[in-house]
XYZ file of C-alpha atoms in Angstrom:
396
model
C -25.488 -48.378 -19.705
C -22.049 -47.151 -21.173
C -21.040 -48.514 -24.875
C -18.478 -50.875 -23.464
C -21.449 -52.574 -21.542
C -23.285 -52.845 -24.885
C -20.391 -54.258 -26.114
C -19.789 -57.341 -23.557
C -23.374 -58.130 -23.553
C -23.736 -58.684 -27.246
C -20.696 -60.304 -27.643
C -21.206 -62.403 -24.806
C -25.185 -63.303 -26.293
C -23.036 -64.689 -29.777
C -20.828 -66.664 -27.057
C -23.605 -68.053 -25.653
C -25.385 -68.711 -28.994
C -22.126 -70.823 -30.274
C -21.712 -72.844 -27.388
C -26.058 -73.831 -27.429
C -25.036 -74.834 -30.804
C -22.136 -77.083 -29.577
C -24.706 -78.504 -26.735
C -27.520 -79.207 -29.136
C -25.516 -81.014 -32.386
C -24.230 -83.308 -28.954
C -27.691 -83.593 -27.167
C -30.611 -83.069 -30.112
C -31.515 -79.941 -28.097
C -32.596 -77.197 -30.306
C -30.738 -74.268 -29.602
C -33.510 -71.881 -29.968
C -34.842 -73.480 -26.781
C -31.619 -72.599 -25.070
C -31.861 -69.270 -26.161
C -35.680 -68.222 -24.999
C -34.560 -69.509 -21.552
C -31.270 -67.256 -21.939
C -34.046 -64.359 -22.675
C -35.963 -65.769 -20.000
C -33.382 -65.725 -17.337
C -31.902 -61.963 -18.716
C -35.882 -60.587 -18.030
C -36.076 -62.129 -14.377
C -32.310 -60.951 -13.830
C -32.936 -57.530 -14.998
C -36.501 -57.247 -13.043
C -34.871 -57.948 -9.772
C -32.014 -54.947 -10.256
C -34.957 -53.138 -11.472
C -32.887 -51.880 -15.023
C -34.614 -49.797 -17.125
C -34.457 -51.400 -20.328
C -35.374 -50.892 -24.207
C -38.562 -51.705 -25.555
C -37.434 -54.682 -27.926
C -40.681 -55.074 -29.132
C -40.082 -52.426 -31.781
C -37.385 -53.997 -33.701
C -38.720 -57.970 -32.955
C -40.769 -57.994 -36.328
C -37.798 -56.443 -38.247
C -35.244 -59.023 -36.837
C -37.435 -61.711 -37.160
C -38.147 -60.896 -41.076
C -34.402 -61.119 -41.660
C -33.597 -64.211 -39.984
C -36.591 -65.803 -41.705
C -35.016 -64.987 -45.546
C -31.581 -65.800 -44.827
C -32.596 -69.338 -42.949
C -34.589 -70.258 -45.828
C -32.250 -68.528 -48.324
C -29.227 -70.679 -46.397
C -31.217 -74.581 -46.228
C -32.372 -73.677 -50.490
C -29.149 -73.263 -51.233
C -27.786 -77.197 -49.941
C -30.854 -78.406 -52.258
C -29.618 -80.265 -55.200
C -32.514 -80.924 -57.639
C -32.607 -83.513 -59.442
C -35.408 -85.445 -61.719
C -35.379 -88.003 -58.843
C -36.725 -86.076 -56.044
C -39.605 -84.742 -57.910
C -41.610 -87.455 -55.684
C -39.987 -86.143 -52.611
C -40.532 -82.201 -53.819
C -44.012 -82.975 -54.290
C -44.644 -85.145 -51.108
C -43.401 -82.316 -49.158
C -45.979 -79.672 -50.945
C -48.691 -81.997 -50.143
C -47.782 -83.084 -46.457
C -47.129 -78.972 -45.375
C -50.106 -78.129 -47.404
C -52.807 -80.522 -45.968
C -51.373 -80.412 -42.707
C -51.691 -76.786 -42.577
C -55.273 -76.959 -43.532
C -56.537 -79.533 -41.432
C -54.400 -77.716 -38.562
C -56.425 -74.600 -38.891
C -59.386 -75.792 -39.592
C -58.966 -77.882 -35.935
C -57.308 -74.882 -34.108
C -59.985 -72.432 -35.636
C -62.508 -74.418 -33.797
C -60.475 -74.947 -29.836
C -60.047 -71.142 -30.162
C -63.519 -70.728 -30.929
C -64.227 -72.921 -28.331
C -62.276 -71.171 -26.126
C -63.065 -67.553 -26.728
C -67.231 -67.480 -28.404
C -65.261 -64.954 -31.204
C -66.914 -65.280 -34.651
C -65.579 -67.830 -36.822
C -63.477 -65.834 -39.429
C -61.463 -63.846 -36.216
C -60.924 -67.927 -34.633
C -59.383 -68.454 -38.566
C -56.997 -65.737 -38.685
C -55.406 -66.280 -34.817
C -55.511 -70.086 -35.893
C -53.276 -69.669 -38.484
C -49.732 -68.584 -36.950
C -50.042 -71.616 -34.755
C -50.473 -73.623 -37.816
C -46.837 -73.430 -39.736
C -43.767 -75.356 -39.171
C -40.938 -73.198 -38.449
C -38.190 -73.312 -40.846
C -35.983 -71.494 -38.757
C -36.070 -74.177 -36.282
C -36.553 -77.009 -38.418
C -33.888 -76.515 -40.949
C -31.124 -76.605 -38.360
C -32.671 -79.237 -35.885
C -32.883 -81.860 -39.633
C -29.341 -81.258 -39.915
C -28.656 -85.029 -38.181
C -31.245 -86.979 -40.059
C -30.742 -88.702 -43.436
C -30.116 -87.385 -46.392
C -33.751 -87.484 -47.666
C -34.993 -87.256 -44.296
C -33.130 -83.589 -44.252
C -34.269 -82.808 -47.713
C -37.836 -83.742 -47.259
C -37.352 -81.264 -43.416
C -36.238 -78.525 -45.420
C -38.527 -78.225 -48.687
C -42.185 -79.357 -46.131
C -40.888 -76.176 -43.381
C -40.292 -73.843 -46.667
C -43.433 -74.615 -48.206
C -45.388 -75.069 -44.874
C -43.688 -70.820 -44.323
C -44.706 -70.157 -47.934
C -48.462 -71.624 -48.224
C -49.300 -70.039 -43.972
C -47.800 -66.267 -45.284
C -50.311 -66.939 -48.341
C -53.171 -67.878 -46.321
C -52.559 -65.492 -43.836
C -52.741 -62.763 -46.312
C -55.276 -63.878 -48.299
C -57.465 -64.179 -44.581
C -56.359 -60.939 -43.745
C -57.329 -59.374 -46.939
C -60.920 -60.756 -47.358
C -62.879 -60.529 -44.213
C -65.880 -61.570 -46.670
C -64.567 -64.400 -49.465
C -66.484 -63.842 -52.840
C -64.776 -64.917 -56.495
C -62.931 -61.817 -56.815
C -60.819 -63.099 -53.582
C -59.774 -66.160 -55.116
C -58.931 -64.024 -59.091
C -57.034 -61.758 -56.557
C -55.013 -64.728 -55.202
C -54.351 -66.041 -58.681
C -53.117 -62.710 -59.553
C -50.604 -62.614 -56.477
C -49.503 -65.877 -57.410
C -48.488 -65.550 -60.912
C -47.275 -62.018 -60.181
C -44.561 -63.375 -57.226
C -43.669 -66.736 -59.999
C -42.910 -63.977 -62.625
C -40.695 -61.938 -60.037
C -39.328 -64.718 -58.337
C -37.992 -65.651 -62.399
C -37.057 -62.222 -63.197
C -35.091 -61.380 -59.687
C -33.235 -65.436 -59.944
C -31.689 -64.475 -63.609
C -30.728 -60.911 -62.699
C -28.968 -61.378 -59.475
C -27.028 -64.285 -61.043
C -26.229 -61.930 -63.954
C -25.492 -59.620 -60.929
C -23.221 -61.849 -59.479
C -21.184 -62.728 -62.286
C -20.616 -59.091 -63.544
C -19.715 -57.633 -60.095
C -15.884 -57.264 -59.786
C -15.227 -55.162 -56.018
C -14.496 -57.175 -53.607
C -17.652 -56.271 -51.582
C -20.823 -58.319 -53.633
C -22.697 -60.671 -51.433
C -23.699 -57.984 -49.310
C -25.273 -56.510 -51.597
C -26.483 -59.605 -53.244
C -28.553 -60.397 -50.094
C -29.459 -56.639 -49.548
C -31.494 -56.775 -52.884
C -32.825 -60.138 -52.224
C -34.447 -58.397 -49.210
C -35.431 -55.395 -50.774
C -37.370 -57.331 -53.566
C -38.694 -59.609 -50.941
C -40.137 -56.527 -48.541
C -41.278 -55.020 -51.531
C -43.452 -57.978 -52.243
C -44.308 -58.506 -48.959
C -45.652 -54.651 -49.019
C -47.999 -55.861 -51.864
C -49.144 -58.561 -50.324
C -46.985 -61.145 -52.343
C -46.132 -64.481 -50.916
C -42.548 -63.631 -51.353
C -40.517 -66.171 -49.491
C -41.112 -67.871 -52.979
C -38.619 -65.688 -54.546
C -35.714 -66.527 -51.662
C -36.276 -70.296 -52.026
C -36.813 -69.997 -55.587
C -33.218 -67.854 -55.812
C -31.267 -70.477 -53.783
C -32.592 -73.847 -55.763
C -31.997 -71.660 -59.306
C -28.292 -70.709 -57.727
C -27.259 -73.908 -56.506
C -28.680 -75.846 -60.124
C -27.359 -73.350 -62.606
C -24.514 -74.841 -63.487
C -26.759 -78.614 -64.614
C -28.298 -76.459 -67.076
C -26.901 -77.011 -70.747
C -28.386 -74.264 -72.683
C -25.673 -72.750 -74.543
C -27.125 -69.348 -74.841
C -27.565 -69.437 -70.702
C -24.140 -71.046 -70.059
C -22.493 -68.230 -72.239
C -24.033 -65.214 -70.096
C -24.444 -66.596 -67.013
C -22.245 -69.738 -66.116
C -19.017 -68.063 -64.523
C -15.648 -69.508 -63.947
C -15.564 -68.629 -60.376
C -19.420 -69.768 -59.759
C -18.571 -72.312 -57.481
C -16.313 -70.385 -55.286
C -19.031 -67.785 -54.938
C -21.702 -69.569 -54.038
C -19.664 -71.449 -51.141
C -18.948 -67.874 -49.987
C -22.753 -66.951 -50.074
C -23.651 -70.042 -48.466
C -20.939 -69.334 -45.239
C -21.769 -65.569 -45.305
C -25.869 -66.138 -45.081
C -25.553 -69.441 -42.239
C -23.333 -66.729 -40.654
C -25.762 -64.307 -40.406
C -28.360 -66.176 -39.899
C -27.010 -67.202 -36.659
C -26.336 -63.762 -35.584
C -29.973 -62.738 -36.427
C -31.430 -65.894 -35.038
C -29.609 -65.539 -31.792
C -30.719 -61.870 -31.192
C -34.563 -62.721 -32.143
C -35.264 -65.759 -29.874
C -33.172 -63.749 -27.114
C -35.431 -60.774 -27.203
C -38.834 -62.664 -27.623
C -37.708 -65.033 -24.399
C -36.905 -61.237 -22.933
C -40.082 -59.397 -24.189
C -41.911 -62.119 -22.416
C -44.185 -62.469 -19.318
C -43.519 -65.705 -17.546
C -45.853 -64.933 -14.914
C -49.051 -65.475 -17.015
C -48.003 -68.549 -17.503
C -49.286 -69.157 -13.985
C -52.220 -69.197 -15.352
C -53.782 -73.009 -15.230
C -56.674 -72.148 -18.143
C -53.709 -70.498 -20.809
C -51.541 -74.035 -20.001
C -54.117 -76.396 -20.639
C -55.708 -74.442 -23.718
C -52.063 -74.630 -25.097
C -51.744 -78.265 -24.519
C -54.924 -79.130 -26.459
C -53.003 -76.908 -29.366
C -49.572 -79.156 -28.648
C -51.597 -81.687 -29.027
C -53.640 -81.040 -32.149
C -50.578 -80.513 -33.597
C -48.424 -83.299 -32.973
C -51.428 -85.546 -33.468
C -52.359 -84.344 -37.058
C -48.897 -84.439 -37.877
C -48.334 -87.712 -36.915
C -51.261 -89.187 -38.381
C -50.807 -87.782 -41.519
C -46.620 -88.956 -42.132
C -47.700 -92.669 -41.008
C -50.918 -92.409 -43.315
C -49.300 -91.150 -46.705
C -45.319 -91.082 -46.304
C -43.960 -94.659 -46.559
C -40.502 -93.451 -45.863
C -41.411 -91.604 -42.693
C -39.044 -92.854 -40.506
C -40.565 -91.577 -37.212
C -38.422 -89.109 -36.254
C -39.966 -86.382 -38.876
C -43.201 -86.628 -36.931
C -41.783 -84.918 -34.165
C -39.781 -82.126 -36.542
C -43.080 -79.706 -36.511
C -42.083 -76.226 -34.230
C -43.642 -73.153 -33.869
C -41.153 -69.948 -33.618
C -40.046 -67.222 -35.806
C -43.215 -67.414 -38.800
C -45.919 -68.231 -35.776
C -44.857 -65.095 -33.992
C -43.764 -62.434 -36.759
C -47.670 -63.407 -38.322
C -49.113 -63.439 -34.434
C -47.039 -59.609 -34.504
C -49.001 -59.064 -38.099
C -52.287 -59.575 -36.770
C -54.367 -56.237 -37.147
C -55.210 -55.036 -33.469
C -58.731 -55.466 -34.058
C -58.541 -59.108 -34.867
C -56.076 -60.160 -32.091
C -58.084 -62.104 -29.162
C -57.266 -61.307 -25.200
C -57.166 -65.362 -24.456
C -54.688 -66.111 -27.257
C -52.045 -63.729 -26.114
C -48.089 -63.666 -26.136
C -48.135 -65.976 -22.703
C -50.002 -68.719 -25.242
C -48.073 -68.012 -28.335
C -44.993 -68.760 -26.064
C -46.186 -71.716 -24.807
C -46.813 -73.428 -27.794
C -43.607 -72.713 -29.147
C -41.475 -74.082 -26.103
C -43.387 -76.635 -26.096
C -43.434 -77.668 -29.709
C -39.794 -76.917 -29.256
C -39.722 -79.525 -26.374
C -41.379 -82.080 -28.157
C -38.941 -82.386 -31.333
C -36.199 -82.478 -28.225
C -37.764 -85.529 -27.054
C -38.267 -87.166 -30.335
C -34.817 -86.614 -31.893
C -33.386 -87.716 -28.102
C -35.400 -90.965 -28.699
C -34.277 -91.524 -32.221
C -30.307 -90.797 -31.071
C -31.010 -93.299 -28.381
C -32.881 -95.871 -31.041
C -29.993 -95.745 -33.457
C -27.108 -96.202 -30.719
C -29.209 -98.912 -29.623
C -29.199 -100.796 -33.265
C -25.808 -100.264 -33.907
C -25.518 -101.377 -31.203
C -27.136 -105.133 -31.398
């Protein structure tokens, strides 16, 4: 394949990309869905002209980690806090973090079910089918209400944060004894103190950098710190959503003292530039990720009758607890955010995580897949219905 080659078919992947995006703010179709059956439709194309290709696999983990930061970094920084939605900040916390709980504790047991494998391997391969997707859910909450959309964006962040916690802290203690849970409180404190120091210095950064060239390396250091973390074990998608709340609420603070060394005259300006320059990026990421997992994967065990139903009990689990939950203890639920609960880009970068010895034949790629088109389909169907439901009011 010359460079020119290269060339068209990237460019032509971004093409594609925009115009899913165009189709799915008209249609409620997520464009990640679009794209795994571009990926889909690249792997049966290239099979039958018998290419040789590159093994994606390699660089899927790497891409994924990126997208993951700047989606979350991008949907923190359109949160304006104020004293107001502490009830909504908090309702999110608790709906991601007792739905992820009761989700694993139900998916621990199909798998184990399923497979016979002692409880604690069941536990860790529950767990990446257990967390909403940001990276989906951010963008697909972009037509809901304003609250609606805020409440979408904080329950996916913390619902990323609190599954990358328990999956490390699973992964970490095959045996759970006190000095697991002093370990945890450690981590914790240790990525609140970072996330503090790294939120002051990069805004102190930002305001003392004159070349022309500074979000770059803005976001280059805001991945750094959060690989570094990562390396360590540290929950450290705290730090990016911390970062883009502290950016986009500096200026309501009235300290003096702060105001004087931080508060800039071009603030404002800057962080609209950040904001375009990480949704811009984002997109490029997220299109190249979902593309190469649809790619890297083998339709044809989906033929497999045992692997479909198996991931329909999951679908269902899901959407059920969900559901159940939001009608249960979020008055304001207004239907449609039942249906906002994907699996993608955290599901399979902690699926990729999984040591080798604690990944299980039966819950494979082909079922990982399948559980995020169809969660994927789902939240389709249930924005379609609430587009239909609101025409239909406005209607009468």
């Amino acid at each position: 394949m010359t460079t020119y080659t290269t060339l068209i078919i990237l460019s032509g992947l971004v093409i594609f990309s925009y115009l899913f995006d165009l189709v799915a703010s008209k249609t409620k179709l997520p464009s990640v869905l679009l794209l795994l059956l571009l990926g889909i439709g690249l792997r049966v194309l290239v099979d039958n002209l018998q290419l040789h290709t590159f093994n994606f696999l390699t660089i899927l983990p790497t891409l994924g980690t990126v997208g993951l930061i700047l989606i979350v970094f991008e949907g923190s920084l359109e949160l304006k806090y104020e004293r107001e939605k502490n009830k909504l900040i908090k309702g999110a916390f608790l709906s991601a973090f007792f739905i992820l709980i009761t989700t694993v504790s139900v998916i621990t047991f199909i798998i184990y079910q399923i497979t016979g494998k002692e409880l604690y391997v069941c536990f860790t391969n529950a767990i990446p089918f257990s967390v909403i997707s940001s990276a989906i859910a951010i963008p697909s909450a972009a037509a809901l209400s304003n609250k609606s959309k805020e409440f979408i964006i904080y329950e996916s962040s913390f619902s990323d944060i609190l599954g990358i916690i328990l999956f490390n802290f699973a992964i970490s203690n095959p045996h759970i004894s006190v000095s697991s849970f002093a370990g945890l409180a450690l981590s914790t404190t240790l990525i609140l103190i970072l996330s503090a120091i790294s939120c002051i210095t990069l805004l102190y950064l930002m305001g003392r950098i004159s070349h022309h060239i500074k979000f770059f390396l803005i976001i280059s250091i805001l991945i750094m710190v959060y690989a570094i973390g990562q390396s360590y074990h540290l929950s450290s998608l705290v730090l990016i959503l911390s970062f883009g709340l502290f950016l986009n609420n500096a200026d309501t603070i009235k300290h003096a003292y702060f105001r004087s060394i931080f508060i800039y005259k071009n603030l404002s300006n800057d962080l609209t530039q950040l904001y375009q320059l990480s949704a811009e990026s984002a997109f490029i990421i997220r299109t190249f990720f979902f593309v190469i997992f649809g790619f890297t994967m083998n339709i044809y065990a989906l033929n497999d009758g045992i692997v479909i139903a198996n991931g329909l009990i999951i679908l269902a689990t899901v959407f059920i607890i969900r559901f159940v939950y939001l009608k249960v203890f979020r008055k304001e639920n207004s239907g449609t955010e039942a249906f906002i609960a994907p699996r993608g880009l955290i599901s399979i970068l902690l699926y990729f995580n999984l040591p080798p010895e604690l990944k299980i034949p039966e819950v494979g790629t082909a079922f990982l897949f399948l559980v995020v088109l169809g969660s994927s389909l789902i939240m389709s169907i249930g924005l379609l219905s609430a587009k239909k439901t609101a025409k239909t009011a406005a209607v009468d």
